[in-house]
Coordinates of N, CA, C and O in Angstrom, one line a residue:
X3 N -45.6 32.4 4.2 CA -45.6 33.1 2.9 C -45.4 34.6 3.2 O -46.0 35.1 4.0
X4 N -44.6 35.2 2.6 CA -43.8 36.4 2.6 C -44.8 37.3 1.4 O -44.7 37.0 0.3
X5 N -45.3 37.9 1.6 CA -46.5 38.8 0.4 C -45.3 40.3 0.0 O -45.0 41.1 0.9
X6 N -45.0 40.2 -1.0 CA -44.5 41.4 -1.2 C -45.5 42.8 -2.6 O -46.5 42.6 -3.3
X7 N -44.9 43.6 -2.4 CA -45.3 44.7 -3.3 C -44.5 44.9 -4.4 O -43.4 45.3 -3.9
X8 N -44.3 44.8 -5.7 CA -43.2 45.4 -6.4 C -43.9 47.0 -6.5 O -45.1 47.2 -6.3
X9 N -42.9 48.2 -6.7 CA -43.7 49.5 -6.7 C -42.5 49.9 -8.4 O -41.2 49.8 -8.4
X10 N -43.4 50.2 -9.4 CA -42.7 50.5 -10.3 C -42.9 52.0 -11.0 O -43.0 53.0 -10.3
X11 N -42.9 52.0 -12.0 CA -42.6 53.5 -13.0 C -43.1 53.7 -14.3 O -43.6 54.7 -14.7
X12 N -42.4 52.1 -15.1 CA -41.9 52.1 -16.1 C -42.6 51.0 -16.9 O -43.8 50.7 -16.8
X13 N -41.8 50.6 -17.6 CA -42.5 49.2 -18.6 C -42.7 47.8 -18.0 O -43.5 46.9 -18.3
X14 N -41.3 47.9 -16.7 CA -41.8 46.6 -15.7 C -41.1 45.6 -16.3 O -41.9 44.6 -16.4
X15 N -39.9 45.5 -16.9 CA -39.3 43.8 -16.9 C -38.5 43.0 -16.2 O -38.2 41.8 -16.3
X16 N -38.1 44.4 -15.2 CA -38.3 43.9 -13.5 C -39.1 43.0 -13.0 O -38.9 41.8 -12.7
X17 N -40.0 43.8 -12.8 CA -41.3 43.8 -12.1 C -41.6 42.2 -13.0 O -41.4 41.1 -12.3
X18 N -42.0 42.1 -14.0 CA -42.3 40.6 -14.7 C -41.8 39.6 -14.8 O -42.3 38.5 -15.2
X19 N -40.2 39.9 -14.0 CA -39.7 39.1 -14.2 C -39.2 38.5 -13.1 O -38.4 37.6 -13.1
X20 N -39.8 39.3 -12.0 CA -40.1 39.1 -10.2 C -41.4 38.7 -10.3 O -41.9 39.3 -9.3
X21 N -42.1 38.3 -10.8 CA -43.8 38.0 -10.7 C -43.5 36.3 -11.5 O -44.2 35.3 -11.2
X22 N -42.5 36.1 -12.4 CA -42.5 34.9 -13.1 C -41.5 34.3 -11.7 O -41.8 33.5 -10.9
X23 N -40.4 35.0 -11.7 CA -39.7 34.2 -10.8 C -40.3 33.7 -9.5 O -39.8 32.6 -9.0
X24 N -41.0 34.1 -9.0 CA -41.6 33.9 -7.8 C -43.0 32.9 -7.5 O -43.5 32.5 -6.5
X25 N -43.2 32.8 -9.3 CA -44.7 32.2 -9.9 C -44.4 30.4 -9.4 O -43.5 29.7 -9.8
X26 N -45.5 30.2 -8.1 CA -45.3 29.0 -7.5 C -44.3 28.7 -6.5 O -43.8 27.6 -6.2
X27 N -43.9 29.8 -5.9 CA -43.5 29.5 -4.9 C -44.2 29.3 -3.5 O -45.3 29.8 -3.3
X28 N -43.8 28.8 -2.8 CA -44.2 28.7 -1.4 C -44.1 29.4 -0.5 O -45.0 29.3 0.4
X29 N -43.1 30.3 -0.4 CA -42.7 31.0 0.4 C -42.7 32.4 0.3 O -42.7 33.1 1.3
X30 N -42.8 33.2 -1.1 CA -42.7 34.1 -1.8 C -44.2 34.6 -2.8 O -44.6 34.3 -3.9
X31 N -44.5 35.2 -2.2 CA -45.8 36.0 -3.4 C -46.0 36.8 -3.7 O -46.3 37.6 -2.8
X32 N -45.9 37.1 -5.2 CA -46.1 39.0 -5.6 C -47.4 38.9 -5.7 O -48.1 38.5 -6.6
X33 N -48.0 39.5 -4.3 CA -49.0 39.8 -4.3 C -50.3 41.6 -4.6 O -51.5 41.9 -4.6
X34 N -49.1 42.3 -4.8 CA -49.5 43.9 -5.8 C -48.8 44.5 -6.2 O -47.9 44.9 -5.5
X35 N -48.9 44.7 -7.2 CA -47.8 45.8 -7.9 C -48.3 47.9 -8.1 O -48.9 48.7 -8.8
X36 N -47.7 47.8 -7.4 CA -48.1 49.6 -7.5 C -47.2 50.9 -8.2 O -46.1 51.4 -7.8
X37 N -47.9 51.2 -9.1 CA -47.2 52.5 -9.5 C -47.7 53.6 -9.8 O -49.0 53.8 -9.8
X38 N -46.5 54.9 -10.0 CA -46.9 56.2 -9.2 C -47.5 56.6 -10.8 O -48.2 57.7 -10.9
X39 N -47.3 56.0 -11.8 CA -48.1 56.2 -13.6 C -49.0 55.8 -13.7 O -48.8 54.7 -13.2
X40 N -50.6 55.7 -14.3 CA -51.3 55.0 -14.5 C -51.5 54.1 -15.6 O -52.2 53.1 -15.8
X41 N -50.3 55.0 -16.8 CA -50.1 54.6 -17.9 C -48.6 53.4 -17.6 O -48.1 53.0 -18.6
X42 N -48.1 53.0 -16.7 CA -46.9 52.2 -16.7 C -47.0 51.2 -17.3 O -48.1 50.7 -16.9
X43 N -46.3 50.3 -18.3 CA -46.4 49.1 -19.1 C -46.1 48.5 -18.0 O -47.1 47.7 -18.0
X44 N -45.5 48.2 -16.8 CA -46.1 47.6 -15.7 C -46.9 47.1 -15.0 O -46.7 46.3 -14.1
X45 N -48.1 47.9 -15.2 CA -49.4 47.3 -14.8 C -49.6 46.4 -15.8 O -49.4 45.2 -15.4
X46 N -50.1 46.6 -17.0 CA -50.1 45.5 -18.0 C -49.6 44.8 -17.8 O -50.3 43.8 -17.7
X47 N -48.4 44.6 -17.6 CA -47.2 43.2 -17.7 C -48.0 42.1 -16.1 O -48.0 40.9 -16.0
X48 N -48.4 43.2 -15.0 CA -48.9 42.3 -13.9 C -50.1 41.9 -14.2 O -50.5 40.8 -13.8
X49 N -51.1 42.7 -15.0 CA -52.5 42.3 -14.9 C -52.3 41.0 -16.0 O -53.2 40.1 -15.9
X50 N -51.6 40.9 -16.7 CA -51.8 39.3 -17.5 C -50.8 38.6 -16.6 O -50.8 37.4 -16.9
X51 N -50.3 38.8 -16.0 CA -49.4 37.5 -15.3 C -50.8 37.2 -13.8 O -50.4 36.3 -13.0
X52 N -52.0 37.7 -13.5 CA -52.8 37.5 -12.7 C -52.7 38.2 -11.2 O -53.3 38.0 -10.2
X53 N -51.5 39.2 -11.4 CA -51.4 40.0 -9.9 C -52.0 41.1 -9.7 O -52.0 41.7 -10.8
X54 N -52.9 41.8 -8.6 CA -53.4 43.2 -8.4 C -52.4 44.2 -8.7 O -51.2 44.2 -8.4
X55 N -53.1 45.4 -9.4 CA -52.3 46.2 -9.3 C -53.2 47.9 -8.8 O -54.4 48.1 -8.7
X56 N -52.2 48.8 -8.8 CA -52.9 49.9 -8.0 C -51.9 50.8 -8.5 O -50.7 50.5 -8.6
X57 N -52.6 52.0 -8.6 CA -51.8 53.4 -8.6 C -52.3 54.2 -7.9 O -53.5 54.4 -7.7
X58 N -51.1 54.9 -7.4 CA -51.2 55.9 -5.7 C -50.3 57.1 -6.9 O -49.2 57.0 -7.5
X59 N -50.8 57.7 -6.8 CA -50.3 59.6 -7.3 C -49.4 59.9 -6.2 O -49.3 59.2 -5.2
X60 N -48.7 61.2 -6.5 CA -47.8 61.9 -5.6 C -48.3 62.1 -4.0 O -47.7 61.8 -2.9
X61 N -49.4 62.8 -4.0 CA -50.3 62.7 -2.9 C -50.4 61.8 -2.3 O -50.1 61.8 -1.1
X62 N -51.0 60.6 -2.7 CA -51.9 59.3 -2.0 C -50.0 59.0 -1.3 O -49.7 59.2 -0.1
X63 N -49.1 58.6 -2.2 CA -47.8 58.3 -1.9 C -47.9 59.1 -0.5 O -47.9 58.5 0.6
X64 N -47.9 60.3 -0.4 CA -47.2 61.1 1.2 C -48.5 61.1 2.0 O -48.4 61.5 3.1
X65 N -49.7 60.6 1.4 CA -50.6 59.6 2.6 C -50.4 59.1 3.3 O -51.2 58.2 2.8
X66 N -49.9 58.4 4.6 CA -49.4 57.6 5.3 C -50.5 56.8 5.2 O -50.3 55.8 4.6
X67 N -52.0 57.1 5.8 CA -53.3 56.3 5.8 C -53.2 56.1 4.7 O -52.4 55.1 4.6
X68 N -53.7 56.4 3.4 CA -53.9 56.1 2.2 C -53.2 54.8 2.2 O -53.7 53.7 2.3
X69 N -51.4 55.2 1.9 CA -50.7 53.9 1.0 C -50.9 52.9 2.3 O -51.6 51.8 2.2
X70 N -50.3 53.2 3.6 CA -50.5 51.9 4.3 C -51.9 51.1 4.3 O -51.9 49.9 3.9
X71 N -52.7 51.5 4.7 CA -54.0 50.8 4.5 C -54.4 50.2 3.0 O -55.2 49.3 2.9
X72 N -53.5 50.9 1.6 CA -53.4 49.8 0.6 C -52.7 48.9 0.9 O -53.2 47.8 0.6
X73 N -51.6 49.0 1.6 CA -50.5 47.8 1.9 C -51.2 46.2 2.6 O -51.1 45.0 2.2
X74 N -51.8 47.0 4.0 CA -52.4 46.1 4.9 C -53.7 45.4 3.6 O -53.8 44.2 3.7
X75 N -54.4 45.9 3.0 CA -55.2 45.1 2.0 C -54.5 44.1 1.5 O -54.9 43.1 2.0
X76 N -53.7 43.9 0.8 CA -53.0 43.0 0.3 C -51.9 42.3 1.9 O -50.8 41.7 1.6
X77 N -52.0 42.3 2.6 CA -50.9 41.8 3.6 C -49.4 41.8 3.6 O -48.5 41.1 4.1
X78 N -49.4 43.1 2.6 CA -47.9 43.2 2.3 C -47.1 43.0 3.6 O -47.5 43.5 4.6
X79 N -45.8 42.2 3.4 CA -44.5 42.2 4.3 C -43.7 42.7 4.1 O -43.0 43.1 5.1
X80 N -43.3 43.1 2.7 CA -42.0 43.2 2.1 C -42.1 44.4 0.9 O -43.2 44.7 0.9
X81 N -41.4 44.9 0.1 CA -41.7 46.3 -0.8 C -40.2 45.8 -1.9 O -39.4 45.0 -1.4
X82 N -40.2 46.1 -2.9 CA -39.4 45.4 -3.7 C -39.6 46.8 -4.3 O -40.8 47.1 -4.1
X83 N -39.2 47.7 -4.9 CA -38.7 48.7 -5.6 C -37.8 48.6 -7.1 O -36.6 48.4 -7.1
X84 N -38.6 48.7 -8.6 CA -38.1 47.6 -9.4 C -38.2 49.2 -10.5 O -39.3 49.4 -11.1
X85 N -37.3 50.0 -10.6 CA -37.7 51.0 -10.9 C -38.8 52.0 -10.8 O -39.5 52.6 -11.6
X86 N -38.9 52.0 -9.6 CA -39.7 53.4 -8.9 C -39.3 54.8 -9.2 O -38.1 54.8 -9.5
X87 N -39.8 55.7 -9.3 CA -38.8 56.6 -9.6 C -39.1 57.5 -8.0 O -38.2 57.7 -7.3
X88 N -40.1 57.9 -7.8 CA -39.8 58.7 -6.3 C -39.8 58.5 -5.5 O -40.4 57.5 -5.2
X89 N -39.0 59.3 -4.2 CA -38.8 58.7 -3.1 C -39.5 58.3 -2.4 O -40.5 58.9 -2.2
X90 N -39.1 57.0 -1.4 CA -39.8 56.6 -0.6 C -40.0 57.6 0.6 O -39.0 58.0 1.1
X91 N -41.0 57.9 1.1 CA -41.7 58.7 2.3 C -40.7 58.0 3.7 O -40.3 56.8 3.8
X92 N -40.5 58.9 4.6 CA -39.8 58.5 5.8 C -41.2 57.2 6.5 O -40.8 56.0 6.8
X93 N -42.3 57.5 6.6 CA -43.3 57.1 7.2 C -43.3 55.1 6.4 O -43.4 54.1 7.0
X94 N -43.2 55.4 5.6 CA -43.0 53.8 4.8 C -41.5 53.4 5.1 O -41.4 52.2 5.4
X95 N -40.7 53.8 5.1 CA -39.6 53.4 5.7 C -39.7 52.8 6.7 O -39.4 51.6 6.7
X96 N -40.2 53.3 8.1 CA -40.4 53.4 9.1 C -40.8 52.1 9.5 O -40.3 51.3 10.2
X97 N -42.3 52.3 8.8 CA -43.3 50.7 8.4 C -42.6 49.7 8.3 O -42.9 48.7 9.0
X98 N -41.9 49.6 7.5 CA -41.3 48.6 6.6 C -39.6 48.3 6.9 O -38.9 47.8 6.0
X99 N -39.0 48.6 8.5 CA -37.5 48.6 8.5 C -36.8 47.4 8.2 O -37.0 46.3 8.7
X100 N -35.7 47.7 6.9 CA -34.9 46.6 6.3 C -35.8 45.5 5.7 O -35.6 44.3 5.4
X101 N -37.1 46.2 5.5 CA -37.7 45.4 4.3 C -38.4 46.2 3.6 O -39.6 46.3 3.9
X102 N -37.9 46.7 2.7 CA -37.7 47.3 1.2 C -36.2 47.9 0.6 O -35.5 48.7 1.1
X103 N -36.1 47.1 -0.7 CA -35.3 46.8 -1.2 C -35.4 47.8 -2.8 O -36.4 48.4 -3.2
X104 N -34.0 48.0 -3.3 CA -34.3 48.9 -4.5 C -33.0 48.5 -5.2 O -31.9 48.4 -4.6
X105 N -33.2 48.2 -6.6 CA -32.5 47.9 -7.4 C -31.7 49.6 -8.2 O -32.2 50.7 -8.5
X106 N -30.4 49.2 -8.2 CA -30.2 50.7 -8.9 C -28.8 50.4 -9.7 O -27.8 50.0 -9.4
X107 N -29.5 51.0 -11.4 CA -28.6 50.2 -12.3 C -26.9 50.7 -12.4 O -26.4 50.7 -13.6
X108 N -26.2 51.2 -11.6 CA -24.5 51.2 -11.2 C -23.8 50.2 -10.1 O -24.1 49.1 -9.6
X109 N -23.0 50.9 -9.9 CA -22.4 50.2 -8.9 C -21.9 51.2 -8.3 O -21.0 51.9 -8.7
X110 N -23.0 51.1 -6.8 CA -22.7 52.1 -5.7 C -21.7 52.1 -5.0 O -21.1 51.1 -4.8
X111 N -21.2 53.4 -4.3 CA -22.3 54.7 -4.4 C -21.9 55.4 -5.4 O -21.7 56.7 -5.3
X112 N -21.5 54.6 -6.8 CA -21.0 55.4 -7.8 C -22.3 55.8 -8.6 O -23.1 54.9 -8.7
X113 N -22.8 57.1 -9.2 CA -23.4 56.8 -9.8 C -24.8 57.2 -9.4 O -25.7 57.6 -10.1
X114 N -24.9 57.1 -8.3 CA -25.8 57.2 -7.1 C -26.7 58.5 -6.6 O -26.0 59.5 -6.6
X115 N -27.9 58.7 -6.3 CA -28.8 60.2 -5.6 C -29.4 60.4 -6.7 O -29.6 59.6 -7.7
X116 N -29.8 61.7 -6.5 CA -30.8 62.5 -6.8 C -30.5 62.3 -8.4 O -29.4 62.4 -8.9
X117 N -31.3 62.1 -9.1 CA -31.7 62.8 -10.6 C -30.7 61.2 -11.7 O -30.8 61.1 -12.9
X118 N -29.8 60.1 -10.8 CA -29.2 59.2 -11.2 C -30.3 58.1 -11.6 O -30.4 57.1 -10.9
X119 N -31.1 58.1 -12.6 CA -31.9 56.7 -13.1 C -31.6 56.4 -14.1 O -31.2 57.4 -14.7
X120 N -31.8 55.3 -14.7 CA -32.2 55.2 -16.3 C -31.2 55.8 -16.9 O -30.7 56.7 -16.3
X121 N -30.9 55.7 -17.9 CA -30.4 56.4 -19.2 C -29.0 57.7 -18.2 O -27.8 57.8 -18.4
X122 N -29.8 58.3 -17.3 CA -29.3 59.2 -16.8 C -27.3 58.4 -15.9 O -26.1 58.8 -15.9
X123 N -27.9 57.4 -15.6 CA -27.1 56.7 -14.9 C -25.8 56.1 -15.9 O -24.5 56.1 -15.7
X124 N -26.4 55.7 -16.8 CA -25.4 54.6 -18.3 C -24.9 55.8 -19.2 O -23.9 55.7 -19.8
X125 N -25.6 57.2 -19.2 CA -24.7 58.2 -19.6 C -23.3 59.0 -18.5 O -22.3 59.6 -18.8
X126 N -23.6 58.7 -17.7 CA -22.4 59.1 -16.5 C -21.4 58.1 -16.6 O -20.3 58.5 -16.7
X127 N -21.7 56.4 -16.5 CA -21.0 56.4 -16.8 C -20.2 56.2 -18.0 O -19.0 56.1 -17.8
X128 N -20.6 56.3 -19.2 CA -20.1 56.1 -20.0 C -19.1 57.5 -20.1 O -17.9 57.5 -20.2
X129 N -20.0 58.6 -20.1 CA -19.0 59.7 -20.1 C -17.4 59.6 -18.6 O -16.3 60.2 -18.6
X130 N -17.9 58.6 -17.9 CA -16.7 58.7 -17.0 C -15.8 58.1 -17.4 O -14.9 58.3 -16.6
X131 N -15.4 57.1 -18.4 CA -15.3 56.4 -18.8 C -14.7 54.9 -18.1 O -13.5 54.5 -17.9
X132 N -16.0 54.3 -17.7 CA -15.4 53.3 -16.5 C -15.5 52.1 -17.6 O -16.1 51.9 -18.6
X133 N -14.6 51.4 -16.9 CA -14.0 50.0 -17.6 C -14.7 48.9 -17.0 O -14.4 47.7 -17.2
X134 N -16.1 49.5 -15.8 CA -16.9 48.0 -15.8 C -18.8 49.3 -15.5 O -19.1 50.5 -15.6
X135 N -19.2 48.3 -15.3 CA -20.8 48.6 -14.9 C -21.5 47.6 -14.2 O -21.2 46.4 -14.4
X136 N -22.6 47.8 -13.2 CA -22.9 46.9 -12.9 C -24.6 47.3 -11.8 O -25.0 48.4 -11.9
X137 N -25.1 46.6 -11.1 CA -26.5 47.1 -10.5 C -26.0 46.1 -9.2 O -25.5 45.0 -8.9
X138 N -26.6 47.6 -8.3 CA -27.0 47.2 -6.9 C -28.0 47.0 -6.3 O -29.0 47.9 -6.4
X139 N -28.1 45.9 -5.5 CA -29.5 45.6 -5.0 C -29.0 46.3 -3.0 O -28.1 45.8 -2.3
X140 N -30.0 47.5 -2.8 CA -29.8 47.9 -1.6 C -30.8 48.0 -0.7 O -31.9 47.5 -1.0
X141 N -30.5 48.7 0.4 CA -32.1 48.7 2.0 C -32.3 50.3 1.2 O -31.6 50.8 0.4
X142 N -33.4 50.5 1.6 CA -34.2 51.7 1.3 C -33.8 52.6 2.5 O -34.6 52.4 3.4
X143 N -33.0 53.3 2.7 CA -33.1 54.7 3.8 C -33.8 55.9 3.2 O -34.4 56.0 2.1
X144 N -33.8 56.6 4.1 CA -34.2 58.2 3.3 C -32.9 58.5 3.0 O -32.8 57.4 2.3
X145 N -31.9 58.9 2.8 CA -30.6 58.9 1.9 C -31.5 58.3 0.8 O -32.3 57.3 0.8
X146 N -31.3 59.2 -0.1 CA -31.5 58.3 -1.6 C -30.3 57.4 -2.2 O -29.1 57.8 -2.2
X147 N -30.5 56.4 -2.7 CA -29.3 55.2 -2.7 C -28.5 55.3 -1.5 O -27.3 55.2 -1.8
X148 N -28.5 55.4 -0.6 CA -27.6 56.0 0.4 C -27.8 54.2 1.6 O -27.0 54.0 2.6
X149 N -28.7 53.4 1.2 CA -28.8 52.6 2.0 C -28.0 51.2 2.2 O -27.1 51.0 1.5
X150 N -28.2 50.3 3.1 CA -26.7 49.6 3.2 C -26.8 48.7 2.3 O -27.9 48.0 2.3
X151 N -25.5 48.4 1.1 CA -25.8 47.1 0.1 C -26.0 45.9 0.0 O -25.1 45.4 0.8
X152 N -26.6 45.2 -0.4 CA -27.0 44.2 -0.1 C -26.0 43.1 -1.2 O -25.4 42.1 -0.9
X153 N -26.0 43.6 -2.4 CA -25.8 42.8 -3.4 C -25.3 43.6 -4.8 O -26.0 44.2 -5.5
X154 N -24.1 43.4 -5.0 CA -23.9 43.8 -6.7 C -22.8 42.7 -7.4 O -21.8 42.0 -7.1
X155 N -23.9 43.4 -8.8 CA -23.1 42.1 -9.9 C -22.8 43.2 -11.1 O -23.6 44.1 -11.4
X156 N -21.6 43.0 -11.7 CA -20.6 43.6 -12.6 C -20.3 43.1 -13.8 O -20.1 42.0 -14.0
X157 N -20.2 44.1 -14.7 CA -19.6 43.4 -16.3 C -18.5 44.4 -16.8 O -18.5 45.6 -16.5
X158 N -17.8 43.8 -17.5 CA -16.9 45.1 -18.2 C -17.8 45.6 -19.1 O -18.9 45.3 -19.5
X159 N -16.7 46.8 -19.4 CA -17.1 47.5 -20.3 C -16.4 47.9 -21.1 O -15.4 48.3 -20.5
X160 N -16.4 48.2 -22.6 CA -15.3 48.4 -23.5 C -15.3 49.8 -23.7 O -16.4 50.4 -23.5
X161 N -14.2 50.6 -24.2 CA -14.5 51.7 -24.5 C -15.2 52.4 -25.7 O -15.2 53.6 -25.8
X162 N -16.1 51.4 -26.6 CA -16.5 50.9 -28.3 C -17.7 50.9 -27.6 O -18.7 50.9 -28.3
X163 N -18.0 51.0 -26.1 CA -19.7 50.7 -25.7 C -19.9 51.5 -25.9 O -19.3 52.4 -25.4
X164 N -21.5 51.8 -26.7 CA -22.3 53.3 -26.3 C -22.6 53.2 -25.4 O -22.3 52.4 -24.5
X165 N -23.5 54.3 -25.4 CA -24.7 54.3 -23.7 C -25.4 52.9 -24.1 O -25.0 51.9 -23.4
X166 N -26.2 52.8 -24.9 CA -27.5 52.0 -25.2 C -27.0 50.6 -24.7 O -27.6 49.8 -24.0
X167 N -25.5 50.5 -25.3 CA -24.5 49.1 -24.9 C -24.3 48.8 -23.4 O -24.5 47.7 -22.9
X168 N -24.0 49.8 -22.8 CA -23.9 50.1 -21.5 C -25.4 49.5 -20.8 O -25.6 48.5 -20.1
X169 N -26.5 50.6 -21.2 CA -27.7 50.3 -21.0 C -27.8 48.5 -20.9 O -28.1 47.9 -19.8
X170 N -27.6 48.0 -22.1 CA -28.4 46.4 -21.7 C -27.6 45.6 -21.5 O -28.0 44.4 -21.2
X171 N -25.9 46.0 -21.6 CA -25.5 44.9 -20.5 C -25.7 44.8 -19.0 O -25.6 43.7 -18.4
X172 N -26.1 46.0 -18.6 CA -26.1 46.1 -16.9 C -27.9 45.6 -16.7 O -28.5 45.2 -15.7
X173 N -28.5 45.8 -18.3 CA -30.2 45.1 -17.8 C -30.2 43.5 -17.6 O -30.7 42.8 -16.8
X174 N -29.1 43.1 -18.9 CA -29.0 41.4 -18.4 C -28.5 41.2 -17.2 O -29.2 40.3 -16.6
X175 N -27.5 41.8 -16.6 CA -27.4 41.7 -15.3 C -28.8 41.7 -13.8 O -29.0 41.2 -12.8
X176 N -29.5 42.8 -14.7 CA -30.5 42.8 -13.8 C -32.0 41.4 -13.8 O -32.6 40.9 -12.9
X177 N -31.9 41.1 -15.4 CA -32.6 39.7 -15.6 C -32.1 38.9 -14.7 O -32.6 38.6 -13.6
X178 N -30.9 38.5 -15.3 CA -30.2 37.4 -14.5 C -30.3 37.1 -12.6 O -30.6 36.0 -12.1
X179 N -30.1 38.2 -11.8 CA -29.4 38.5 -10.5 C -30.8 39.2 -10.0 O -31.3 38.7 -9.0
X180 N -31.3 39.9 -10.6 CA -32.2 41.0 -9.0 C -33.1 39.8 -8.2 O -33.2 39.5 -7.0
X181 N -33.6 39.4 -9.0 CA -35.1 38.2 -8.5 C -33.9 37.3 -7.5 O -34.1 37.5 -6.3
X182 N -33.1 36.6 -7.7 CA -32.2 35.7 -6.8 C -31.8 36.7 -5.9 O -32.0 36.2 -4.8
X183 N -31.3 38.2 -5.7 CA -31.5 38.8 -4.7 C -32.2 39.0 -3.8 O -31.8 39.1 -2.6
X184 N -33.5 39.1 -4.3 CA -34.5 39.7 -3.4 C -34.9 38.8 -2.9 O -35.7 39.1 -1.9
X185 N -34.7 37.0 -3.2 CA -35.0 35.9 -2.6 C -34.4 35.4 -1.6 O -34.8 34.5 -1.0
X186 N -33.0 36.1 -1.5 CA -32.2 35.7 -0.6 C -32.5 36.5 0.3 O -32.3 36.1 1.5
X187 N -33.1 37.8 0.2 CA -33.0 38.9 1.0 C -34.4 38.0 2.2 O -34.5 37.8 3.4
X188 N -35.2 37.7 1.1 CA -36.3 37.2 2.1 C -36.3 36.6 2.5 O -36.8 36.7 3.7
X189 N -35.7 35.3 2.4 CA -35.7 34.5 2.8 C -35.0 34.0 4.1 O -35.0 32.9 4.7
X190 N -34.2 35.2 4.5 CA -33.3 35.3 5.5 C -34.2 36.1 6.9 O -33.9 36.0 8.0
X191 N -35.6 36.9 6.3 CA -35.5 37.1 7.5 C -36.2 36.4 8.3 O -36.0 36.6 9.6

């Protein structure tokens, strides 16, 4: 059994939808979900689906003792990154080589680094005016997005798309694809 972490931010339909996917597996267990908000609709979404959850602040995060010794509580193996927003610490990298994983809603390295999330991301491209979109599932380096890809899936895009349009065609993409990602990812090693 492979215990992973999802580490989130946000409202978590990632994160929920990696805790359902994985709900009864054998080999796969979202066994904590951690985020750097206390207020994240992500905790909620895990505490009724029955998984632990924990929030680590900016501090406890560049803890090396702190977060690892949360990790080893739970027997985490694996780190799944489902909208995080800050970066991962070199020292958890470290911990964890080529197992932690980060979903990022373009298609890299378009799109890509510092200050590229959310909204931030589906406005660039839309202002670039690109004729598709799509999300990458990649390795966690210290390079921000900078690590080797694992996986991307793509949709067009019309030039009639807003942002918001932009926005939730690349999230169905993310319903559909990230969880089969990250199962493949584990399951390989």
């Amino acid at each position: 059994m492979t215990n992973i972490a999802i580490f989130v931010s946000g409202s978590g339909t990632n994160c929920e939808n990696l805790i359902k996917h994985f709900s009864g597996s054998s080999e796969v267990c979202c066994a904590l979900v951690v985020s750097n908000k206390s207020d994240a609709y992500a905790l909620v979404r895990a505490e009724r689906l029955g998984v632990p959850t924990a929030v680590v602040n900016k501090t406890e995060l560049h803890d090396e003792q702190h977060t690892l010794s949360l990790l080893r509580q739970y027997a985490i193996d694996f780190i799944v990154l489902a909208g995080f927003l800050p970066l991962i610490p070199d020292y958890l990298i470290a911990a964890f080589p080529r197992r932690i994983v980060n979903l990022h809603p373009a298609l890299l390295p378009k799109f890509g680094g510092k200050g590229m999330w959310g909204h931030h991301v589906h406005e660039a491209v839309k202002a670039a005016g690109e004729s598709e979109t799509g999300m990458t599932v990649h390795y966690v380096t210290p390079v921000c997005d900078g690590g080797e890809i694992i996986a991307q899936y793509r949709c067009a895009l019309s030039p009639d798309d807003s942002v918001e349009d932009i926005a939730e065609k690349e999230h169905q993409l993310e319903m559909q694809y990230f969880p089969l990602a990250v199962e493949k990812v584990i399951l390989s090693l």
